[in-house]
XYZ file of N, CA, C and O in Angstrom:
856
model
N 1.002 -0.966 0.212
C -0.161 0.012 -0.380
C 0.865 1.366 0.057
O 1.907 1.257 0.562
N 0.633 2.014 -1.056
C 1.896 3.164 -1.113
C 0.688 4.748 -0.490
O -0.739 4.916 -0.811
N 1.694 5.458 0.107
C 1.303 6.261 0.670
C 1.651 7.784 -0.250
O 2.427 7.815 -0.745
N 0.489 8.340 -0.680
C 0.819 9.428 -1.591
C 1.058 10.746 -0.756
O 0.715 10.907 0.326
N 1.940 11.286 -1.089
C 2.610 12.233 -0.324
C 2.329 13.923 -1.011
O 1.933 13.902 -2.640
N 2.355 14.670 -0.441
C 1.548 15.758 -1.068
C 2.708 16.653 -1.713
O 3.876 16.729 -0.780
N 2.739 17.287 -2.264
C 3.550 18.303 -2.835
C 4.241 19.361 -1.690
O 3.420 19.982 -1.171
N 5.635 19.448 -1.622
C 6.053 20.472 -0.337
C 5.514 22.042 -0.764
O 5.212 22.465 -2.020
N 4.928 22.522 0.316
C 4.715 24.017 0.461
C 5.430 25.022 -0.058
O 6.721 25.088 0.596
N 5.580 26.040 -1.131
C 6.621 26.365 -1.484
C 6.592 28.021 -0.029
O 6.457 29.128 -0.765
N 7.269 27.407 0.786
C 7.036 28.512 1.768
C 7.955 29.542 1.677
O 8.178 30.658 1.865
N 9.237 29.097 1.119
C 10.284 30.126 1.075
C 10.478 30.912 0.050
O 10.561 32.265 -0.097
N 9.720 30.339 -1.408
C 9.062 31.271 -2.194
C 8.288 32.492 -1.720
O 8.348 33.800 -2.436
N 7.189 31.859 -1.234
C 6.014 32.935 -0.460
C 6.738 33.795 0.361
O 6.722 35.095 0.183
N 7.676 33.441 1.101
C 8.380 34.443 2.331
C 9.476 35.586 1.557
O 9.175 36.296 2.002
N 9.798 34.875 0.435
C 10.765 35.755 -0.415
C 9.970 37.182 -1.109
O 10.327 38.232 -1.326
N 8.681 36.226 -1.654
C 8.150 37.140 -2.138
C 7.455 38.554 -1.500
O 7.527 39.278 -1.552
N 7.165 37.752 -0.073
C 6.553 38.994 0.794
C 7.263 39.676 1.288
O 7.420 40.974 1.552
N 8.938 39.376 1.724
C 9.932 40.168 1.938
C 10.328 41.174 0.935
O 10.279 42.645 1.139
N 10.323 40.917 -0.380
C 10.487 41.867 -1.530
C 9.574 42.878 -1.732
O 9.267 44.032 -1.800
N 7.858 42.142 -1.371
C 6.843 43.531 -1.341
C 7.206 44.183 -0.459
O 6.648 45.447 -0.580
N 7.783 43.918 0.938
C 7.588 44.534 2.036
C 8.500 45.895 2.016
O 8.479 47.243 2.029
N 9.675 45.381 1.317
C 10.837 46.344 0.807
C 10.285 47.364 -0.191
O 11.209 48.669 0.184
N 9.717 46.792 -1.035
C 9.320 47.911 -2.091
C 8.526 48.718 -1.620
O 8.146 50.102 -1.971
N 7.481 48.272 -0.909
C 6.365 49.278 -0.024
C 6.834 50.002 0.992
O 6.839 51.646 0.982
N 8.158 49.853 1.490
C 8.837 50.553 2.309
C 9.427 51.582 1.689
O 9.739 52.970 2.046
N 10.370 51.407 0.750
C 11.060 52.362 -0.082
C 10.173 53.507 -0.589
O 10.573 54.502 -0.917
N 8.824 52.701 -1.333
C 8.028 54.001 -1.815
C 7.315 54.485 -0.710
O 7.074 55.826 -0.951
N 7.116 54.290 0.392
C 6.741 55.190 1.397
C 7.660 56.303 1.783
O 7.502 57.333 1.964
N 9.233 55.552 1.965
C 10.093 56.640 2.095
C 10.303 57.904 0.985
O 10.331 58.752 1.346
N 10.143 57.077 -0.347
C 10.022 58.315 -1.309
C 8.477 59.054 -1.277
O 8.821 60.670 -1.479
N 7.833 58.441 -0.897
C 6.245 59.572 -0.799
C 6.666 60.382 0.585
O 6.503 61.640 -0.064
N 7.438 60.277 1.645
C 7.732 61.250 2.450
C 8.427 62.169 2.212
O 8.450 63.691 2.041
N 9.671 61.913 1.175
C 10.462 63.057 0.604
C 9.768 63.935 -0.362
O 9.934 65.059 -0.440
N 8.706 63.250 -1.109
C 8.182 63.971 -2.166
C 6.780 65.000 -1.460
O 7.032 65.865 -2.343
N 6.662 64.578 -0.139
C 5.579 65.558 0.759
C 6.484 66.761 0.761
O 5.995 67.806 1.018
N 8.029 66.069 1.633
C 8.591 67.357 1.904
C 8.849 68.601 0.704
O 8.932 69.733 0.916
N 9.176 68.034 -0.629
C 9.475 68.725 -1.635
C 8.441 69.475 -1.978
O 8.648 70.643 -2.311
N 7.469 69.042 -2.039
C 5.925 69.659 -2.841
C 5.564 70.591 -1.759
O 5.340 71.934 -1.971
N 5.780 70.496 -0.635
C 5.280 71.614 0.799
C 6.317 72.408 0.768
O 5.848 73.916 0.744
N 7.493 72.261 0.598
C 8.543 73.104 0.728
C 8.369 74.450 -0.992
O 8.575 75.371 -0.551
N 8.107 73.746 -1.578
C 7.939 74.184 -3.132
C 6.888 75.453 -3.283
O 6.829 76.459 -3.566
N 5.682 74.679 -2.562
C 4.597 75.317 -2.387
C 4.843 76.888 -1.379
O 4.211 77.753 -1.478
N 5.541 76.381 -0.230
C 6.202 77.161 0.420
C 6.396 78.744 -0.304
O 6.292 79.726 -0.065
N 7.655 78.154 -1.224
C 8.164 79.370 -2.121
C 7.492 80.140 -2.942
O 7.214 81.291 -2.873
N 6.608 79.418 -3.581
C 5.468 79.784 -4.606
C 4.282 80.731 -3.820
O 3.742 81.730 -4.497
N 3.858 80.592 -2.396
C 2.719 81.197 -2.049
C 3.406 82.093 -1.256
O 2.955 82.786 -0.404
N 5.153 82.612 -1.418
C 5.364 83.817 -0.631
C 4.404 85.095 -1.026
O 4.216 85.450 -2.173
N 4.114 85.935 -0.128
C 3.237 86.786 -0.033
C 1.699 86.563 -0.080
O 0.868 87.328 -0.004
N 1.446 85.356 -0.044
C 0.070 84.885 -0.018
C 0.152 84.243 1.693
O 1.110 84.020 2.749
N -1.291 84.233 2.374
C -1.400 83.744 3.611
C -1.097 82.457 3.636
O -0.768 81.562 2.830
N -0.116 82.390 5.321
C 0.151 81.543 5.403
C -0.596 79.667 5.032
O -0.161 78.330 5.083
N -1.674 79.939 5.187
C -2.777 78.975 5.109
C -2.667 77.955 3.952
O -3.080 76.892 4.022
N -2.220 78.622 3.025
C -1.597 78.161 1.530
C -0.774 76.905 1.956
O -1.296 75.744 1.989
N 0.444 77.276 2.521
C 1.465 75.905 2.615
C 1.027 75.181 3.668
O 1.219 74.002 3.831
N 0.393 75.905 4.841
C -0.025 74.799 5.855
C -0.943 73.586 5.487
O -0.959 72.711 5.938
N -2.002 74.268 4.768
C -3.104 72.996 4.281
C -2.439 72.244 3.523
O -2.516 70.852 3.363
N -1.417 72.517 2.372
C -0.227 71.675 1.625
C 0.200 70.566 2.463
O 0.082 69.177 2.225
N 0.640 71.175 3.617
C 1.741 70.355 4.413
C 0.889 69.621 5.144
O 1.146 68.295 5.334
N -0.214 69.807 5.678
C -1.115 69.037 6.707
C -1.765 68.034 5.784
O -1.707 66.831 6.237
N -1.986 68.162 4.443
C -2.617 67.384 3.811
C -1.556 66.125 3.748
O -1.740 65.056 3.609
N -0.638 66.472 3.225
C 0.525 65.570 3.211
C 1.259 64.808 3.969
O 1.617 63.629 4.117
N 1.249 65.518 5.239
C 1.357 64.535 6.535
C 0.485 63.595 6.876
O 0.700 62.492 7.322
N -0.830 64.177 6.644
C -2.012 62.998 6.841
C -1.796 61.843 6.080
O -1.910 60.579 6.542
N -1.482 62.296 5.069
C -1.261 61.078 3.859
C -0.102 60.180 4.280
O -0.563 58.983 4.353
N 0.863 60.784 4.826
C 1.833 59.905 5.565
C 1.646 59.137 6.206
O 1.792 57.911 6.352
N 0.892 59.329 7.423
C 0.488 58.956 8.264
C -0.552 57.931 8.024
O -0.475 56.687 8.849
N -1.675 57.967 7.707
C -2.182 56.948 6.821
C -1.618 55.848 6.102
O -1.810 54.636 6.597
N -0.688 56.026 5.186
C 0.153 54.878 4.394
C 1.048 54.149 5.564
O 1.064 53.230 5.218
N 1.346 55.119 6.517
C 2.216 54.316 7.568
C 1.443 53.206 8.324
O 1.943 52.156 8.470
N 0.226 53.649 8.620
C -0.658 52.580 9.289
C -0.901 51.466 8.635
O -0.710 50.416 8.964
N -1.102 51.753 7.425
C -1.221 50.813 6.556
C -0.482 49.643 6.295
O -0.696 48.502 6.412
N 1.050 50.337 5.938
C 2.007 49.515 5.855
C 2.408 48.686 7.388
O 2.907 47.318 7.162
N 2.415 49.552 7.894
C 2.722 49.002 9.451
C 1.697 47.623 10.057
O 1.640 47.022 10.846
N 0.357 47.741 9.334
C -0.889 46.945 10.040
C -1.244 47.116 11.692
O -1.700 46.428 12.336
N -1.191 48.637 11.970
C -1.248 49.235 13.158
C -1.235 50.697 13.118
O -0.598 51.279 12.134
N -1.460 51.417 14.398
C -1.818 52.737 13.856
C -1.063 53.569 15.339
O -0.928 54.724 15.451
N -0.391 52.892 16.065
C 0.601 53.422 17.260
C 1.692 54.279 16.416
O 2.346 55.254 17.078
N 2.313 53.912 15.354
C 3.362 54.404 14.628
C 3.152 55.434 14.110
O 3.537 56.604 14.045
N 1.676 55.619 13.289
C 1.306 56.960 12.737
C 1.021 57.697 13.873
O 1.416 58.951 13.711
N 0.947 57.562 14.857
C 0.634 58.703 16.134
C 1.925 59.486 16.548
O 2.432 60.256 16.544
N 3.116 58.174 16.531
C 4.318 58.482 16.778
C 4.933 59.564 16.049
O 5.671 60.367 16.002
N 4.535 59.481 14.498
C 5.270 59.912 13.472
C 4.669 61.684 13.510
O 5.159 62.169 12.761
N 3.487 61.820 14.497
C 3.101 63.428 14.400
C 4.565 64.145 14.736
O 4.744 65.144 14.474
N 5.340 63.745 16.062
C 6.542 64.450 16.246
C 7.434 64.699 14.784
O 7.973 66.164 14.692
N 7.726 64.149 13.864
C 8.917 64.628 12.786
C 7.627 65.553 11.935
O 8.012 66.173 11.246
N 6.544 64.845 11.862
C 5.318 65.870 10.867
C 5.491 67.389 11.170
O 5.505 68.514 10.257
N 5.748 67.371 12.507
C 5.391 68.709 12.964
C 6.909 69.611 12.291
O 6.528 70.982 11.997
N 7.853 68.805 12.537
C 9.224 69.493 12.009
C 9.090 69.851 10.703
O 9.604 70.914 10.392
N 8.318 68.885 9.720
C 8.298 69.096 8.496
C 7.548 70.069 8.355
O 7.942 70.877 7.764
N 6.242 70.147 8.668
C 5.402 71.422 8.789
C 5.826 72.705 8.875
O 5.818 73.663 7.790
N 6.571 72.733 10.144
C 7.108 73.897 10.556
C 8.259 74.505 9.300
O 8.266 75.734 9.281
N 9.343 73.417 9.149
C 10.253 73.888 8.367
C 10.014 74.093 7.012
O 10.527 75.292 6.429
N 8.824 73.779 6.501
C 8.375 73.794 5.223
C 7.522 75.113 4.816
O 7.480 76.026 4.289
N 6.803 75.475 5.913
C 6.408 76.942 6.000
C 6.982 77.871 6.077
O 6.811 79.244 5.527
N 7.868 77.936 7.141
C 8.605 78.864 7.166
C 9.970 78.915 6.740
O 10.484 80.065 6.883
N 10.408 78.061 5.913
C 11.719 78.392 5.186
C 11.539 79.401 4.114
O 12.914 80.315 4.182
N 10.887 79.271 3.296
C 10.506 80.264 2.281
C 10.461 81.443 2.592
O 11.540 82.548 2.349
N 9.483 82.132 3.780
C 9.980 83.487 3.743
C 11.017 83.984 4.257
O 11.380 84.835 4.152
N 11.874 82.876 5.491
C 12.866 83.551 6.200
C 13.812 83.517 5.231
O 14.887 84.314 5.220
N 13.990 82.313 3.910
C 15.037 82.522 3.135
C 15.263 83.987 2.308
O 15.945 84.531 2.038
N 13.491 84.165 2.259
C 13.256 85.676 1.007
C 14.143 86.844 1.999
O 14.552 87.350 1.521
N 14.173 87.065 3.505
C 14.259 87.916 4.197
C 15.510 87.878 4.193
O 16.452 88.827 4.459
N 16.579 86.572 4.087
C 17.643 86.703 4.645
C 18.577 86.998 3.375
O 19.584 87.663 3.075
N 17.867 86.714 2.179
C 18.220 87.362 0.860
C 18.138 88.938 0.714
O 19.244 89.167 -0.164
N 16.999 89.303 0.464
C 16.889 90.483 0.389
C 16.337 91.572 1.265
O 16.121 92.827 0.969
N 16.207 90.954 2.660
C 15.429 91.810 3.387
C 16.765 93.061 3.710
O 17.988 92.833 3.609
N 16.069 94.067 4.417
C 16.601 95.176 4.659
C 16.993 95.287 6.037
O 15.923 95.442 6.851
N 17.651 95.348 7.007
C 18.040 95.561 8.441
C 17.847 96.891 8.798
O 18.574 97.614 8.169
N 17.098 97.010 9.739
C 16.930 98.639 10.675
C 16.717 98.328 11.831
O 16.315 97.339 12.216
N 17.630 99.468 12.425
C 17.461 99.540 13.897
C 16.262 100.022 14.317
O 15.949 101.262 13.791
N 15.401 99.606 15.230
C 14.306 100.130 15.464
C 13.804 100.156 17.330
O 14.646 99.174 18.227
N 13.008 100.952 17.628
C 12.856 100.921 18.839
C 11.233 100.917 19.485
O 10.212 101.386 18.390
N 10.672 99.959 20.159
C 9.424 99.890 20.058
C 8.596 101.013 20.663
O 9.087 101.364 22.079
N 7.607 101.375 20.392
C 7.062 102.716 20.984
C 5.763 102.474 21.795
O 5.162 102.849 22.701
N 5.009 101.100 21.352
C 3.654 101.040 21.474
C 3.160 99.754 21.385
O 3.813 99.174 20.561
N 2.200 98.968 21.689
C 1.647 97.687 21.550
C -0.126 97.859 21.478
O -0.527 98.624 22.331
N -0.700 97.240 20.471
C -2.057 96.914 20.422
C -2.153 95.617 20.654
O -1.627 94.905 19.694
N -2.970 94.672 21.488
C -3.239 93.840 21.525
C -4.391 93.288 21.486
O -5.479 93.995 21.846
N -5.073 92.339 20.661
C -6.277 91.847 20.410
C -6.208 90.312 20.495
O -5.703 89.330 19.698
N -6.488 89.881 21.657
C -6.625 88.356 21.831
C -5.104 88.157 22.082
O -4.549 88.401 23.085
N -4.675 87.159 21.339
C -3.188 86.705 21.165
C -2.119 87.318 20.447
O -1.113 86.848 20.049
N -3.114 88.209 19.549
C -2.156 89.158 18.305
C -2.082 90.292 18.944
O -2.729 91.074 19.662
N -0.298 90.578 19.425
C 0.406 91.660 19.395
C 0.778 92.528 18.237
O 2.049 91.911 18.079
N 0.562 93.866 18.039
C 1.177 94.602 17.116
C 2.095 95.818 17.785
O 1.407 96.745 18.469
N 3.393 95.368 17.608
C 4.159 96.231 18.162
C 4.781 97.788 17.392
O 5.206 97.161 16.208
N 4.337 99.139 17.425
C 4.804 100.197 16.986
C 6.056 100.395 16.936
O 6.585 99.832 17.913
N 6.301 100.291 15.989
C 8.311 100.780 15.426
C 8.698 102.021 15.305
O 8.090 102.600 14.373
N 9.738 102.234 15.754
C 10.203 104.026 15.277
C 11.859 103.540 15.201
O 12.636 103.130 15.687
N 12.038 103.888 13.777
C 13.022 103.644 13.139
C 14.077 105.008 13.249
O 13.339 106.170 13.979
N 15.357 105.334 12.795
C 16.095 106.449 12.786
C 15.776 107.444 11.789
O 15.912 108.865 11.972
N 14.464 107.314 10.938
C 13.868 107.714 9.972
C 12.491 108.082 10.041
O 11.918 108.883 9.325
N 12.233 107.860 11.359
C 10.724 108.128 11.183
C 10.298 106.714 11.738
O 10.433 105.515 11.976
N 8.406 106.742 12.233
C 8.002 105.401 12.557
C 7.644 104.931 11.168
O 7.411 105.170 10.331
N 8.080 103.680 11.358
C 7.571 102.625 10.652
C 5.676 102.444 10.231
O 5.227 102.370 11.157
N 5.625 102.305 9.072
C 4.065 101.643 8.764
C 3.680 100.506 8.977
O 2.499 100.014 9.283
N 4.567 99.430 9.001
C 4.478 98.008 9.303
C 4.799 97.954 10.853
O 5.693 98.259 11.115
N 4.120 97.115 11.734
C 4.125 97.068 13.041
C 5.005 95.825 13.191
O 5.262 94.503 12.158
N 5.414 95.137 14.439
C 6.209 93.902 14.469
C 4.921 92.860 14.942
O 4.471 93.229 16.391
N 4.436 91.806 14.285
C 3.208 91.444 14.926
C 3.966 89.776 15.860
O 4.554 88.952 15.063
N 3.061 89.308 17.027
C 3.398 88.387 17.291
C 2.374 87.781 17.821
O 1.359 88.334 18.575
N 2.416 86.699 17.458
C 1.128 85.756 18.073
C 1.332 84.647 18.993
O 2.167 83.774 18.888
N 0.513 85.026 20.070
C 0.976 84.278 21.202
C 0.543 84.892 22.636
O 0.379 85.656 22.488
N 0.772 84.175 23.734
C 0.462 84.716 25.319
C 1.340 85.460 25.659
O 1.605 86.002 26.566
N 3.128 84.962 25.191
C 4.082 85.790 25.915
C 5.230 86.395 24.721
O 5.869 85.497 24.225
N 4.645 87.339 24.268
C 5.745 87.899 22.756
C 6.967 88.061 23.587
O 8.061 88.225 23.065
N 7.332 88.668 24.737
C 8.910 88.531 25.405
C 9.238 89.923 24.524
O 10.611 90.265 24.867
N 8.753 90.997 24.309
C 9.067 92.469 23.991
C 8.041 93.162 24.698
O 7.533 93.140 25.195
N 8.787 94.579 24.863
C 8.510 95.352 25.585
C 8.762 96.881 25.191
O 9.554 96.963 24.228
N 8.009 97.606 25.533
C 7.908 99.135 25.034
C 9.614 99.814 25.307
O 9.792 99.803 26.717
N 9.909 100.638 24.351
C 11.121 100.980 24.612
C 12.399 99.935 24.413
O 13.692 100.720 24.370
N 12.268 98.732 23.806
C 13.382 97.659 23.771
C 13.613 98.218 22.395
O 13.186 98.456 21.523
N 14.894 97.978 22.049
C 15.816 98.448 20.830
C 15.985 97.169 20.298
O 16.452 95.997 20.805
N 15.692 96.917 18.997
C 15.822 95.613 18.019
C 16.288 95.783 16.700
O 16.107 96.932 16.284
N 16.812 94.715 15.907
C 16.778 94.880 14.733
C 15.663 94.012 13.645
O 15.604 92.986 14.575
N 15.119 94.631 13.280
C 14.160 94.216 12.078
C 14.717 93.751 10.858
O 15.606 94.613 10.388
N 13.926 92.811 9.927
C 14.514 92.831 8.474
C 13.079 93.045 7.920
O 12.155 92.476 8.027
N 13.028 93.720 6.581
C 12.170 94.238 6.045
C 12.296 94.268 4.595
O 13.271 94.380 3.948
N 11.262 93.544 4.282
C 11.216 93.017 2.751
C 10.762 94.010 1.910
O 9.998 94.683 1.993
N 11.631 94.208 1.119
C 11.478 95.975 0.147
C 10.264 95.819 -1.062
O 9.671 96.975 -1.263
N 10.281 94.390 -1.139
C 8.804 94.455 -2.085
C 7.417 94.129 -1.163
O 6.606 94.099 -1.786
N 7.769 94.239 0.114
C 6.617 93.893 0.798
C 5.461 92.567 0.945
O 4.251 92.511 1.242
N 6.167 91.463 0.519
C 5.725 90.456 0.130
C 5.549 89.494 1.498
O 4.830 88.406 1.560
N 7.140 89.419 2.228
C 6.923 89.172 3.760
C 7.031 89.889 4.838
O 7.110 90.887 4.683
N 6.209 89.618 5.701
C 5.815 90.072 6.937
C 7.398 90.828 7.490
O 8.405 89.940 7.534
N 7.256 91.710 8.351
C 8.309 92.542 8.505
C 8.651 91.207 10.085
O 8.066 90.863 10.851
N 10.058 91.220 10.480
C 9.960 90.199 11.268
C 11.620 90.569 12.083
O 12.385 91.038 11.595
N 11.633 90.434 12.924
C 12.643 90.369 14.197
C 14.155 89.077 13.716
O 13.859 88.349 13.097
N 15.338 89.871 13.014
C 16.399 89.799 12.645
C 16.739 88.153 13.484
O 17.383 87.332 12.664
N 16.378 88.114 14.772
C 16.985 87.103 15.444
C 16.389 85.705 15.288
O 16.363 84.682 15.431
N 14.766 86.251 14.826
C 13.905 85.163 14.395
C 14.296 84.286 12.899
O 13.185 83.507 12.839
N 15.096 85.063 12.259
C 14.901 84.604 10.695
C 16.364 83.586 11.059
O 17.271 83.772 10.992
N 16.018 82.210 10.338
C 17.158 81.345 10.376
C 16.742 80.116 9.825
O 16.153 79.384 9.767
N 16.517 80.585 8.145
C 16.164 79.569 7.302
C 17.344 78.271 7.288
O 17.038 77.034 6.858
N 18.700 78.581 7.762
C 19.324 76.870 8.030
C 18.759 76.107 9.165
O 18.929 74.980 8.807
N 18.388 76.705 9.900
C 17.631 76.126 11.089
C 16.510 75.427 10.617
O 16.276 74.389 11.027
N 15.713 75.970 9.642
C 14.191 75.558 9.218
C 15.217 74.450 8.244
O 14.060 73.058 7.839
N 15.772 74.388 7.579
C 16.246 73.080 6.652
C 16.743 72.378 7.758
O 16.331 70.627 7.251
N 17.426 72.454 8.816
C 18.141 71.066 9.394
C 16.585 70.419 10.009
O 16.495 69.529 10.467
N 15.244 71.490 10.408
C 14.216 70.668 10.706
C 13.459 69.639 9.829
O 13.045 68.586 9.928
N 13.649 70.356 8.327
C 13.217 69.615 7.280
C 14.140 68.027 7.240
O 13.733 67.086 6.783
N 15.624 68.190 7.231
C 16.469 66.834 7.457
C 15.636 66.190 8.675
O 15.681 64.842 8.366
N 15.785 66.765 9.714
C 15.436 65.734 10.922
C 13.845 65.038 10.732
O 13.733 63.828 10.901
N 13.234 66.063 10.127
C 11.593 65.450 9.612
C 11.891 64.258 8.832
O 10.967 63.447 9.199
N 12.438 64.468 7.809
C 12.924 63.438 6.525
C 13.330 62.251 7.537
O 13.158 60.776 7.189
N 14.577 62.525 8.666
C 15.179 61.122 8.926
C 13.979 60.416 9.881
O 14.053 59.155 9.518
N 13.488 61.354 10.507
C 12.333 60.529 11.411
C 11.298 60.009 10.444
O 10.964 58.610 10.962
N 10.757 60.408 9.490
C 9.989 59.688 8.709
C 10.338 58.386 8.032
O 9.785 57.286 7.569
N 11.771 58.222 7.804
C 12.396 57.441 7.188
C 12.384 56.124 8.104
O 12.524 55.157 7.816
N 13.041 56.541 9.600
C 13.218 55.524 10.297
C 11.505 54.595 10.854
O 11.474 53.809 10.703
N 10.896 55.475 10.778
C 9.262 55.272 11.279
C 8.874 54.042 9.941
O 8.445 53.170 10.037
N 9.472 54.730 9.088
C 8.460 53.669 7.757
C 9.498 52.476 7.392
O 8.970 51.300 7.178
N 10.594 52.338 8.106
C 11.341 51.119 8.025
C 10.933 50.076 8.783
O 10.789 49.283 8.643
N 10.733 50.984 10.397
C 9.932 49.827 11.112
C 8.661 49.485 10.659
O 8.339 48.505 11.263
N 8.292 50.500 10.099
C 6.692 50.059 9.875
C 6.684 48.858 8.885
O 5.731 47.795 8.895
N 7.573 49.031 8.135
C 8.119 47.942 7.106
C 8.128 46.820 7.503
O 7.727 45.698 7.174
N 9.119 46.469 8.255
C 9.308 45.422 9.208
C 8.504 44.744 10.075
O 8.065 43.846 9.936
N 7.529 45.350 11.033
C 6.571 45.095 11.780
C 5.677 44.717 10.776
O 4.921 43.623 11.215
N 5.170 45.341 9.568
C 4.195 45.068 8.843
C 4.549 43.643 8.263
O 3.463 42.834 7.890
N 5.774 43.382 7.845
C 5.844 42.280 6.781
C 6.030 40.888 8.257
O 5.376 39.957 7.882
N 6.624 41.302 9.352
C 6.221 40.063 10.691
C 4.857 39.425 10.669
O 4.146 38.704 10.808
N 4.107 40.871 10.775
C 2.500 40.797 11.087
C 1.948 39.676 9.886
O 0.976 39.247 10.217
N 1.761 40.300 8.807
C 1.796 39.523 7.563
C 2.014 37.991 7.553
O 1.213 37.084 7.145
N 3.417 37.972 8.091
C 4.007 36.533 7.970
C 3.348 35.843 8.873
O 2.971 34.488 8.716
N 2.984 36.327 9.955
C 1.926 35.486 11.188
C 1.120 35.133 10.767
O 0.365 34.153 11.162
N 0.256 36.099 10.005
C -0.637 35.636 9.580
C -1.326 34.520 8.644
O -2.229 33.851 8.631
N -0.181 34.645 7.570
C -0.472 33.832 6.735
C -0.176 32.645 7.047
O -0.460 31.195 6.961
N 0.743 32.448 8.206
C 1.907 30.800 9.113
C -0.078 30.284 9.901
O -0.251 29.263 10.128
N -0.725 31.427 10.366
C -1.676 31.092 11.306
C -2.810 30.133 10.363
O -3.881 29.524 10.748
N -3.036 31.024 8.974
C -4.008 30.596 7.947
C -3.896 29.103 7.342
O -4.213 28.654 6.672
N -2.519 28.964 7.846
C -1.828 27.247 6.816
C -2.632 26.305 7.411
O -2.443 26.359 8.556
N -2.852 25.077 6.651
C -3.549 24.352 7.364
C -2.224 23.044 7.886
O -1.264 23.220 7.844
N -2.670 22.641 9.347
C -2.026 21.929 10.029
C -1.228 20.740 9.425
O -0.306 20.132 9.636
N -1.761 20.306 8.241
C -1.061 19.077 7.632
C -0.400 19.588 6.453
O -0.167 20.679 5.785
């Protein structure tokens, strides 16, 4: 009496295909994250002179899309929640890089004195007196603790084309915003690698559990 044997299950082939798929999806997610950063930064430059809401909306949409893709690849959502930290670096860097770079490139530095302040909610508008007279544009700070006082001397950068708001020269740091983008991209890449590995392990366990025991 002969015993009929079943052909061996190509476990290694399936596993190799799954690993290649996970690697490809991880690489695609990293590329997508870099594309989000590039597009958000480009929109920031194109939107110089427009309300900040334009690059903010584009950046938020890209960050949300990356978080969703990360959760799908990971087959879980806690990594997506943790990816908010590098996403904030990406968003702030992409939105603020362009106007600060413009001010650094063509901004005119001027010594001014704060003469008065008008507060509306959390918006503080500080009147400025320069060497040649009072400036038409105030220094605007949005927040609860502006850190400026009447009588204070400081240096501001003024865009001669009027497309970028007057800004405290100490706050203009495009190199710092570039570092934020690099850190954000690095964080996203690390999360994508972790998501790809954990997603691959999860899918492999799911296949193993669904295989028949014989």
